[in-house]
Tab-separated table of C-alpha atoms in Angstrom:
chain	number	residue	atom	x	y	z
A	1	MET	CA	37.484	145.069	115.620
A	2	ASN	CA	38.508	147.939	113.405
A	3	GLU	CA	40.913	149.308	116.001
A	4	PRO	CA	44.456	148.206	115.001
A	5	PHE	CA	46.370	145.897	117.318
A	6	ILE	CA	49.638	147.274	118.669
A	7	PRO	CA	52.048	144.829	120.352
A	8	THR	CA	51.969	145.255	124.120
A	9	ARG	CA	54.921	147.054	125.713
A	10	TYR	CA	56.345	145.442	128.830
A	11	GLN	CA	59.485	144.328	130.616
A	12	LEU	CA	60.258	141.315	132.776
A	13	VAL	CA	61.085	141.226	136.485
A	14	ASN	CA	62.923	138.565	138.485
A	15	THR	CA	60.708	137.889	141.531
A	16	ALA	CA	63.715	136.939	143.686
A	17	THR	CA	66.016	139.883	142.937
A	18	GLY	CA	63.789	142.543	141.416
A	19	ARG	CA	66.045	142.798	138.352
A	20	VAL	CA	64.203	144.311	135.386
A	21	PHE	CA	65.164	143.158	131.901
A	22	SER	CA	63.830	142.815	128.365
A	23	ASP	CA	61.961	139.877	126.885
A	24	GLU	CA	64.004	138.304	124.106
A	25	GLY	CA	60.859	136.840	122.593
A	26	TRP	CA	60.362	133.627	124.560
A	27	THR	CA	62.231	134.290	127.792
A	28	LEU	CA	61.199	131.821	130.524
A	29	ASP	CA	63.871	132.622	133.135
A	30	ASP	CA	66.140	135.484	134.109
A	31	PRO	CA	69.419	134.666	132.279
A	32	GLU	CA	71.319	136.288	135.158
A	33	GLY	CA	69.278	134.644	137.911
A	34	GLU	CA	71.251	132.581	140.416
A	35	VAL	CA	68.322	130.958	142.262
A	36	PRO	CA	65.123	129.371	140.902
A	37	ALA	CA	62.574	132.163	140.502
A	38	LEU	CA	59.548	132.964	138.395
A	39	ILE	CA	59.740	136.061	136.260
A	40	ARG	CA	56.751	138.360	135.915
A	41	THR	CA	55.644	141.146	133.603
A	42	GLN	CA	55.824	144.877	134.217
A	43	TYR	CA	53.547	146.629	131.741
A	44	ALA	CA	54.002	150.085	130.281
A	45	SER	CA	50.261	150.636	130.834
A	46	ARG	CA	49.985	150.862	134.616
A	47	GLN	CA	46.232	151.509	134.279
A	48	ILE	CA	44.327	148.994	132.180
A	49	SER	CA	42.134	150.172	129.319
A	50	VAL	CA	39.602	147.453	128.481
A	51	ARG	CA	38.605	147.030	124.822
A	52	THR	CA	35.164	146.035	123.577
A	53	ASN	CA	33.871	142.462	123.814
A	54	ASP	CA	34.531	141.747	120.137
A	55	TRP	CA	38.232	141.670	121.039
A	56	GLY	CA	37.598	138.453	122.972
A	57	LEU	CA	40.364	137.687	125.461
A	58	TYR	CA	42.466	140.456	123.917
A	59	LYS	CA	40.126	143.079	125.399
A	60	TYR	CA	42.686	142.876	128.229
A	61	CYS	CA	45.700	143.185	125.924
A	62	ASP	CA	47.175	146.071	127.950
A	63	TRP	CA	48.115	143.383	130.492
A	64	LEU	CA	48.894	140.496	128.139
A	65	PRO	CA	52.463	139.968	126.816
A	66	VAL	CA	51.316	139.479	123.225
A	67	SER	CA	52.508	140.652	119.839
A	68	ARG	CA	49.445	139.623	117.843
A	69	ARG	CA	45.726	138.930	118.169
A	70	LEU	CA	44.413	135.525	117.147
A	71	GLN	CA	40.857	134.924	116.021
A	72	GLY	CA	38.292	132.923	117.951
A	73	SER	CA	39.010	133.878	121.564
A	74	ALA	CA	36.498	134.508	124.335
A	75	SER	CA	37.015	136.197	127.679
A	76	PRO	CA	35.932	135.194	131.192
A	77	VAL	CA	32.566	136.525	132.357
A	78	THR	CA	31.812	137.716	135.909
A	79	TYR	CA	28.349	138.215	137.379
A	80	HIS	CA	26.749	138.798	140.806
A	81	SER	CA	25.361	135.488	142.016
A	82	HIS	CA	21.833	135.261	143.362
A	83	GLY	CA	20.995	131.553	143.477
A	84	LEU	CA	24.128	130.096	145.062
A	85	ALA	CA	24.684	133.279	147.063
A	86	LYS	CA	21.233	133.029	148.638
A	87	GLU	CA	21.747	129.339	149.400
A	88	LEU	CA	25.009	130.110	151.205
A	89	GLY	CA	23.824	133.339	152.806
A	90	LEU	CA	26.334	135.537	150.968
A	91	SER	CA	25.489	139.077	149.834
A	92	ASN	CA	28.502	139.736	147.594
A	93	LEU	CA	29.354	136.476	145.853
A	94	TYR	CA	30.636	137.047	142.329
A	95	ILE	CA	31.088	134.114	139.978
A	96	THR	CA	33.674	134.236	137.207
A	97	LEU	CA	32.694	131.782	134.488
A	98	ASN	CA	35.204	130.166	132.169
A	99	GLY	CA	33.348	127.816	129.891
A	100	TYR	CA	30.245	127.581	127.744
A	101	TYR	CA	27.085	129.242	129.041
A	102	PRO	CA	25.795	131.537	126.276
A	103	GLU	CA	22.946	132.951	128.376
A	104	ALA	CA	25.562	134.335	130.777
A	105	GLY	CA	27.866	135.471	127.961
A	106	ALA	CA	30.418	132.672	128.469
A	107	LEU	CA	31.524	131.408	125.049
A	108	MET	CA	34.654	129.290	125.558
A	109	THR	CA	33.969	126.285	123.327
A	110	THR	CA	36.588	124.086	125.003
A	111	CYS	CA	34.646	124.817	128.225
A	112	SER	CA	37.775	125.556	130.254
A	113	PHE	CA	39.795	128.559	131.409
A	114	LYS	CA	42.777	126.913	129.741
A	115	GLU	CA	41.650	128.865	126.669
A	116	THR	CA	42.866	132.005	128.422
A	117	GLU	CA	46.341	130.473	128.568
A	118	ALA	CA	46.372	129.203	125.000
A	119	TYR	CA	45.321	132.450	123.322
A	120	SER	CA	47.807	134.438	125.403
A	121	VAL	CA	50.742	132.048	124.938
A	122	CYS	CA	50.136	131.698	121.210
A	123	GLY	CA	49.688	135.461	120.935
A	124	ARG	CA	53.163	135.843	122.447
A	125	LEU	CA	54.679	133.406	119.940
A	126	ASN	CA	56.475	135.008	116.996
A	127	PRO	CA	54.656	133.834	113.819
A	128	SER	CA	57.989	133.525	112.017
A	129	ASP	CA	59.180	130.959	114.580
A	130	ARG	CA	58.214	127.610	113.049
A	131	ARG	CA	59.516	125.444	115.844
A	132	VAL	CA	56.978	123.005	117.251
A	133	LEU	CA	55.364	124.198	120.480
A	134	VAL	CA	55.389	121.448	123.144
A	135	VAL	CA	52.587	121.352	125.733
A	136	SER	CA	52.210	118.716	128.442
A	137	SER	CA	48.748	118.378	129.909
A	138	ALA	CA	46.355	116.284	131.961
A	139	GLY	CA	43.604	117.111	129.459
A	140	ASN	CA	41.960	120.555	129.465
A	141	THR	CA	45.126	122.486	128.572
A	142	ALA	CA	45.751	120.123	125.674
A	143	ARG	CA	42.226	120.630	124.352
A	144	ALA	CA	42.589	124.406	124.511
A	145	PHE	CA	46.000	124.550	122.827
A	146	ALA	CA	44.882	122.059	120.168
A	147	LYS	CA	41.921	124.275	119.246
A	148	VAL	CA	43.952	127.481	119.113
A	149	CYS	CA	46.911	125.990	117.232
A	150	SER	CA	44.722	124.074	114.781
A	151	GLU	CA	42.693	127.177	113.897
A	152	ASN	CA	45.795	129.357	113.557
A	153	ASN	CA	48.169	126.893	111.859
A	154	ILE	CA	50.681	126.741	114.725
A	155	PRO	CA	52.702	123.488	114.914
A	156	LEU	CA	51.944	121.778	118.236
A	157	LEU	CA	53.041	118.618	120.021
A	158	LEU	CA	50.824	117.518	122.900
A	159	CYS	CA	51.990	115.151	125.653
A	160	VAL	CA	49.083	113.624	127.591
A	161	PRO	CA	48.566	110.525	129.782
A	162	GLU	CA	46.817	107.797	127.775
A	163	ASP	CA	44.136	107.478	130.464
A	164	ASN	CA	43.097	111.108	129.843
A	165	LEU	CA	42.412	110.808	126.110
A	166	ASN	CA	38.677	111.234	126.690
A	167	ALA	CA	39.424	114.911	127.425
A	168	LEU	CA	40.627	115.485	123.862
A	169	TRP	CA	37.248	116.034	122.206
A	170	PHE	CA	36.567	118.636	119.531
A	171	GLU	CA	33.592	119.884	117.553
A	172	LYS	CA	35.489	119.590	114.274
A	173	PRO	CA	38.556	117.730	112.980
A	174	LEU	CA	41.919	119.233	113.847
A	175	SER	CA	44.586	120.428	111.460
A	176	PRO	CA	47.503	118.007	110.930
A	177	CYS	CA	49.746	120.662	112.485
A	178	VAL	CA	48.617	119.224	115.854
A	179	LYS	CA	50.240	115.942	116.945
A	180	LEU	CA	49.843	113.855	120.110
A	181	ILE	CA	52.052	111.456	122.031
A	182	CYS	CA	51.031	109.714	125.243
A	183	SER	CA	52.476	108.091	128.330
A	184	ARG	CA	50.984	104.609	128.687
A	185	SER	CA	47.873	103.777	130.710
A	186	GLY	CA	48.570	103.942	134.437
A	187	SER	CA	50.683	107.099	134.080
A	188	ASP	CA	49.828	110.582	135.314
A	189	TYR	CA	50.422	114.242	134.444
A	190	PHE	CA	53.995	114.127	135.730
A	191	ASP	CA	54.771	111.313	133.272
A	192	ALA	CA	53.385	113.440	130.443
A	193	ILE	CA	55.630	116.299	131.582
A	194	HIS	CA	58.581	113.917	131.442
A	195	LEU	CA	57.744	113.109	127.802
A	196	GLY	CA	57.613	116.808	126.990
A	197	ASN	CA	60.991	117.380	128.659
A	198	ILE	CA	62.503	114.721	126.409
A	199	ALA	CA	60.913	116.266	123.311
A	200	VAL	CA	62.437	119.702	123.814
A	201	LYS	CA	65.945	118.215	123.744
A	202	ASN	CA	65.399	118.283	119.974
A	203	PRO	CA	66.012	121.904	118.843
A	204	ARG	CA	63.045	121.677	116.472
A	205	TYR	CA	60.755	121.701	119.520
A	206	LEU	CA	59.967	124.733	121.690
A	207	PRO	CA	59.034	124.312	125.371
A	208	GLU	CA	55.821	126.151	126.210
A	209	GLY	CA	57.173	126.598	129.729
A	210	GLY	CA	54.122	126.015	131.912
A	211	ALA	CA	54.019	128.301	134.945
A	212	LYS	CA	57.338	129.858	133.885
A	213	ASN	CA	55.696	131.367	130.799
A	214	VAL	CA	54.443	134.850	131.724
A	215	ALA	CA	51.881	134.663	128.927
A	216	ARG	CA	50.296	131.596	130.514
A	217	ARG	CA	49.959	133.276	133.912
A	218	ASP	CA	48.794	136.625	132.538
A	219	GLY	CA	46.249	134.844	130.359
A	220	MET	CA	44.859	133.152	133.471
A	221	ALA	CA	44.914	136.517	135.240
A	222	THR	CA	42.168	137.733	132.900
A	223	THR	CA	39.766	135.956	135.279
A	224	VAL	CA	40.678	138.512	137.956
A	225	ASN	CA	40.624	141.317	135.368
A	226	SER	CA	37.050	140.311	134.556
A	227	ALA	CA	36.026	140.206	138.216
A	228	VAL	CA	37.597	143.495	139.272
A	229	ILE	CA	36.165	145.374	136.297
A	230	ALA	CA	32.691	143.880	136.844
A	231	ILE	CA	32.681	144.454	140.610
A	232	GLY	CA	34.419	147.821	140.494
A	233	SER	CA	36.822	146.846	143.247
A	234	ILE	CA	39.343	144.169	144.213
A	235	PRO	CA	37.553	141.230	145.936
A	236	ASP	CA	38.253	140.272	149.538
A	237	TYR	CA	38.443	136.520	148.832
A	238	TYR	CA	39.442	134.399	145.851
A	239	PHE	CA	38.411	130.719	145.603
A	240	GLN	CA	39.866	128.263	143.078
A	241	ALA	CA	40.770	124.583	142.861
A	242	VAL	CA	44.442	124.030	141.981
A	243	GLY	CA	46.642	121.358	140.498
A	244	SER	CA	49.761	123.412	139.902
A	245	GLY	CA	48.591	126.609	141.580
A	246	THR	CA	49.518	128.652	138.520
A	247	GLY	CA	46.075	130.241	138.315
A	248	ALA	CA	46.274	131.368	141.939
A	249	ILE	CA	49.756	132.811	141.373
A	250	ALA	CA	48.313	134.668	138.377
A	251	ALA	CA	45.459	135.973	140.534
A	252	TRP	CA	47.937	137.343	143.093
A	253	GLU	CA	49.954	139.031	140.332
A	254	ALA	CA	46.801	140.569	138.836
A	255	ASN	CA	45.837	141.824	142.302
A	256	GLN	CA	49.173	143.652	142.539
A	257	ARG	CA	48.653	145.247	139.119
A	258	PHE	CA	45.232	146.530	140.162
A	259	ILE	CA	46.666	147.992	143.363
A	260	GLU	CA	49.197	149.853	141.223
A	261	ASP	CA	46.399	150.898	138.855
A	262	GLY	CA	44.922	152.721	141.853
A	263	ARG	CA	41.264	152.896	140.781
A	264	PHE	CA	39.961	149.693	142.376
A	265	GLY	CA	41.197	149.778	145.966
A	266	ARG	CA	44.415	148.683	147.630
A	267	ASN	CA	43.357	145.501	149.398
A	268	THR	CA	44.894	142.065	148.880
A	269	MET	CA	42.580	139.159	148.069
A	270	LYS	CA	42.846	136.229	150.465
A	271	LEU	CA	43.588	133.200	148.269
A	272	ILE	CA	41.660	130.059	149.256
A	273	VAL	CA	42.892	127.236	147.029
A	274	SER	CA	41.614	123.678	147.171
A	275	GLN	CA	42.806	120.208	146.241
A	276	ASN	CA	40.900	116.994	145.588
A	277	TYR	CA	41.494	114.508	148.437
A	278	PRO	CA	43.477	112.210	148.613
A	279	PHE	CA	45.895	113.941	146.196
A	280	ILE	CA	46.831	116.866	148.468
A	281	PRO	CA	50.622	117.511	148.385
A	282	MET	CA	50.301	121.300	148.617
A	283	TYR	CA	47.761	121.068	151.435
A	284	GLU	CA	50.095	118.838	153.443
A	285	ALA	CA	53.080	121.140	152.931
A	286	TRP	CA	51.093	124.275	153.762
A	287	GLN	CA	49.616	122.761	156.920
A	288	ALA	CA	53.133	121.919	158.062
A	289	GLY	CA	54.355	125.449	157.320
A	290	SER	CA	56.800	124.004	154.813
A	291	ARG	CA	58.017	125.863	151.750
A	292	GLU	CA	59.144	122.541	150.296
A	293	LEU	CA	56.748	119.813	149.221
A	294	PHE	CA	57.178	116.464	150.929
A	295	PRO	CA	58.501	113.529	148.881
A	296	ILE	CA	55.824	111.258	147.476
A	297	ASP	CA	56.263	107.791	146.030
A	298	ALA	CA	55.463	107.762	142.307
A	299	ALA	CA	53.292	104.641	142.539
A	300	GLU	CA	51.353	106.084	145.476
A	301	ALA	CA	50.835	109.364	143.599
A	302	ARG	CA	49.520	107.553	140.516
A	303	SER	CA	47.155	105.557	142.726
A	304	GLN	CA	45.821	108.755	144.305
A	305	VAL	CA	45.315	110.324	140.882
A	306	GLU	CA	43.271	107.313	139.787
A	307	THR	CA	41.021	107.929	142.798
A	308	ILE	CA	40.192	111.621	142.358
A	309	ASP	CA	37.459	112.922	140.067
A	310	ALA	CA	39.349	116.122	139.203
A	311	LYS	CA	42.339	114.504	137.501
A	312	VAL	CA	43.542	117.860	136.186
A	313	LEU	CA	44.403	118.718	139.810
A	314	SER	CA	47.273	116.244	139.909
A	315	ASN	CA	50.607	117.977	139.378
A	316	ARG	CA	53.310	116.212	141.405
A	317	LYS	CA	55.822	119.037	140.945
A	318	PRO	CA	53.870	122.306	140.996
A	319	PRO	CA	55.461	125.786	141.218
A	320	TYR	CA	54.860	125.869	144.951
A	321	SER	CA	58.332	126.382	146.428
A	322	VAL	CA	59.975	128.559	143.772
A	323	SER	CA	60.391	132.295	144.406
A	324	GLY	CA	57.216	134.019	143.239
A	325	GLY	CA	55.322	130.725	143.382
A	326	LEU	CA	52.270	129.563	145.278
A	327	TYR	CA	53.907	129.473	148.714
A	328	ASP	CA	54.862	133.137	148.358
A	329	ALA	CA	51.401	134.001	147.023
A	330	LEU	CA	49.712	132.349	150.012
A	331	CYS	CA	52.040	134.046	152.483
A	332	ALA	CA	51.535	137.463	150.882
A	333	THR	CA	47.729	137.169	150.893
A	334	GLY	CA	47.163	135.386	154.196
A	335	GLY	CA	45.798	132.534	152.118
A	336	GLU	CA	44.955	128.926	152.860
A	337	VAL	CA	45.048	125.525	151.185
A	338	VAL	CA	42.019	123.310	151.835
A	339	HIS	CA	40.783	120.006	150.440
A	340	VAL	CA	37.508	118.260	149.630
A	341	ASP	CA	36.755	114.680	148.656
A	342	ASN	CA	34.899	113.417	145.592
A	343	ALA	CA	31.565	113.054	147.373
A	344	ARG	CA	31.568	116.658	148.594
A	345	ALA	CA	32.609	117.933	145.151
A	346	ARG	CA	29.795	115.996	143.470
A	347	GLU	CA	27.314	117.451	145.955
A	348	ALA	CA	28.631	120.922	145.147
A	349	ALA	CA	28.272	120.324	141.410
A	350	GLN	CA	24.619	119.364	141.825
A	351	LEU	CA	23.925	122.434	143.947
A	352	PHE	CA	25.663	124.763	141.510
A	353	GLU	CA	23.756	123.429	138.517
A	354	GLN	CA	20.495	123.714	140.459
A	355	LYS	CA	21.159	127.293	141.614
A	356	GLU	CA	23.190	128.741	138.714
A	357	GLY	CA	21.930	126.679	135.779
A	358	ILE	CA	25.094	125.159	134.313
A	359	ASP	CA	27.094	121.947	134.707
A	360	LEU	CA	30.616	122.058	136.141
A	361	HIS	CA	33.944	120.419	135.433
A	362	PRO	CA	35.153	118.321	138.408
A	363	ALA	CA	37.872	120.870	139.289
A	364	ALA	CA	35.339	123.695	139.456
A	365	SER	CA	33.165	121.474	141.650
A	366	VAL	CA	36.090	121.189	144.079
A	367	ALA	CA	36.277	124.999	144.251
A	368	VAL	CA	32.544	125.325	144.930
A	369	ALA	CA	32.739	122.655	147.629
A	370	SER	CA	35.619	124.472	149.303
A	371	LEU	CA	33.562	127.684	149.359
A	372	MET	CA	30.632	125.794	150.884
A	373	ASP	CA	32.868	124.336	153.589
A	374	TYR	CA	34.527	127.678	154.263
A	375	VAL	CA	31.169	129.387	154.731
A	376	ALA	CA	29.929	126.569	156.977
A	377	SER	CA	32.978	126.999	159.201
A	378	ASP	CA	32.151	130.707	159.732
A	379	LYS	CA	35.604	131.761	158.560
A	380	LEU	CA	34.416	134.765	156.563
A	381	ASN	CA	32.098	137.738	156.850
A	382	ARG	CA	28.891	136.972	154.938
A	383	ASP	CA	29.051	140.480	153.412
A	384	ALA	CA	32.635	140.097	152.145
A	385	VAL	CA	33.241	140.454	148.404
A	386	ILE	CA	34.027	136.941	147.152
A	387	MET	CA	35.313	135.878	143.740
A	388	LEU	CA	34.604	132.238	142.880
A	389	ASN	CA	36.684	131.224	139.866
A	390	ILE	CA	34.745	128.580	137.928
A	391	THR	CA	37.569	127.201	135.826
A	392	GLY	CA	35.436	124.962	133.645
A	393	CYS	CA	31.724	124.636	132.929
A	394	GLY	CA	29.138	123.868	130.282
A	395	GLU	CA	30.712	120.785	128.722
A	396	GLN	CA	27.464	118.822	128.935
A	397	ARG	CA	25.609	121.848	127.607
A	398	PHE	CA	28.029	122.281	124.695
A	399	LYS	CA	27.989	118.609	123.726
A	400	SER	CA	24.207	118.239	123.891
A	401	GLY	CA	22.606	118.125	120.463
A	402	LYS	CA	25.916	117.541	118.686
A	403	GLU	CA	25.589	114.644	116.256
A	404	ARG	CA	29.291	113.915	116.442
A	405	LEU	CA	32.440	114.865	118.307
A	406	PHE	CA	35.976	114.302	117.084
A	407	TYR	CA	38.671	112.805	119.319
A	408	LEU	CA	42.404	113.303	118.824
A	409	LYS	CA	44.200	109.967	118.541
A	410	PRO	CA	47.814	109.513	119.663
A	411	ASP	CA	50.541	109.286	117.058
A	412	ARG	CA	52.479	107.121	119.491
A	413	VAL	CA	52.067	105.736	123.035
A	414	PHE	CA	55.276	105.366	125.034
A	415	ASP	CA	56.069	103.406	128.171
A	416	ILE	CA	55.774	105.181	131.504
A	417	ASP	CA	59.569	105.158	131.722
A	418	PRO	CA	60.360	105.604	128.017
A	419	ASP	CA	63.645	105.102	126.244
A	420	GLU	CA	64.810	108.646	125.511
A	421	SER	CA	66.545	107.797	122.251
A	422	GLU	CA	63.407	106.036	121.016
A	423	VAL	CA	61.267	109.085	121.773
A	424	LEU	CA	63.706	111.481	120.096
A	425	ALA	CA	64.048	109.279	117.020
A	426	PHE	CA	60.270	109.191	116.594
A	427	LEU	CA	59.853	112.923	117.090
A	428	ASP	CA	62.642	113.759	114.652
A	429	LYS	CA	60.386	112.619	111.798
A	430	LEU	CA	56.910	113.328	113.207
A	431	PHE	CA	56.487	116.749	111.594
A	432	ASP	CA	58.265	115.998	108.306
């Protein structure tokens, strides 16, 4: 990595109005926007130049809104499937791995594509800004941000449901710059988001922004970067399981950048996104042709989340309706929302490990199951170029042989409906 890193040049675009404006450093919305809309990046480099593998995720820095390169990152890996492809009768199935499978070149030690978000978001963060970054998560995102922030001395507050603490495992102890608060047992991801929203009312705390943060989406888009570069063309189909849909939005945005690049074709990938039944709010809205999600009772939603294996796929308020969000991405790509139940996802996980040699996270199992069902329904040409985004794998492989793992313990557990003043009073002293 002798080549010097130069901060990426880009501007921001309002997806609703097309207004182009400058990033003030941590811009999450168009300050002149009158309707809710995602903003997206417009890079000075219209054609991507990919660095060598020792750059990790930053090999794609031409299309990452970053001002610095952090150590320890790994990039997604795409390969032409033979085992699963033969089983399903597909000639051009490409698997994009995000996780830990050294034999395939996949080296993400948190075993999740959330690492792509964390290294991009933290690479966007100005090192002189010592505010505490606030990240709400159902588990995998928290693990990724904790690793990156701990290793790079970035103050971080995590907000996670207490029932998901088993996701916060690490191979070594974390730096004290990483703190954790939880919503009490019985809560879900939305409750953790609520805690984070309270935290950022204190000016010492900086909202990470979720789907609104262009660095998060463009970090996730490196999965498509990996696939297009490996294949040599834009795929025909894109399969992924979704909780918020942010990764699928990122895939659509990456697709548009590659069309503008001009060297990889001009086709639009058909997005096939899947949810874990019975938690299927985006499926229900899409089937009804509705841009707006239907109201759901909080208690019913929490009950559904307890039922599903892939608990990370449980965002009650995803960026579905907003301009530039998942609804627009599905409309623009002729996409679909499908769903699979736990039993089908478990069957898919067993098949994938048998045919491809690595264990899957539950969310990735949902994606594989949706591909299996889609093929069985004869909805696609068996010779179509398909990208299967495996968003998490290799956790069992990574943990095997480890004498000990370290788990992050909460600094405080709050009620599901917490007293705001109590939360703020606690957080005012947490990083002193």
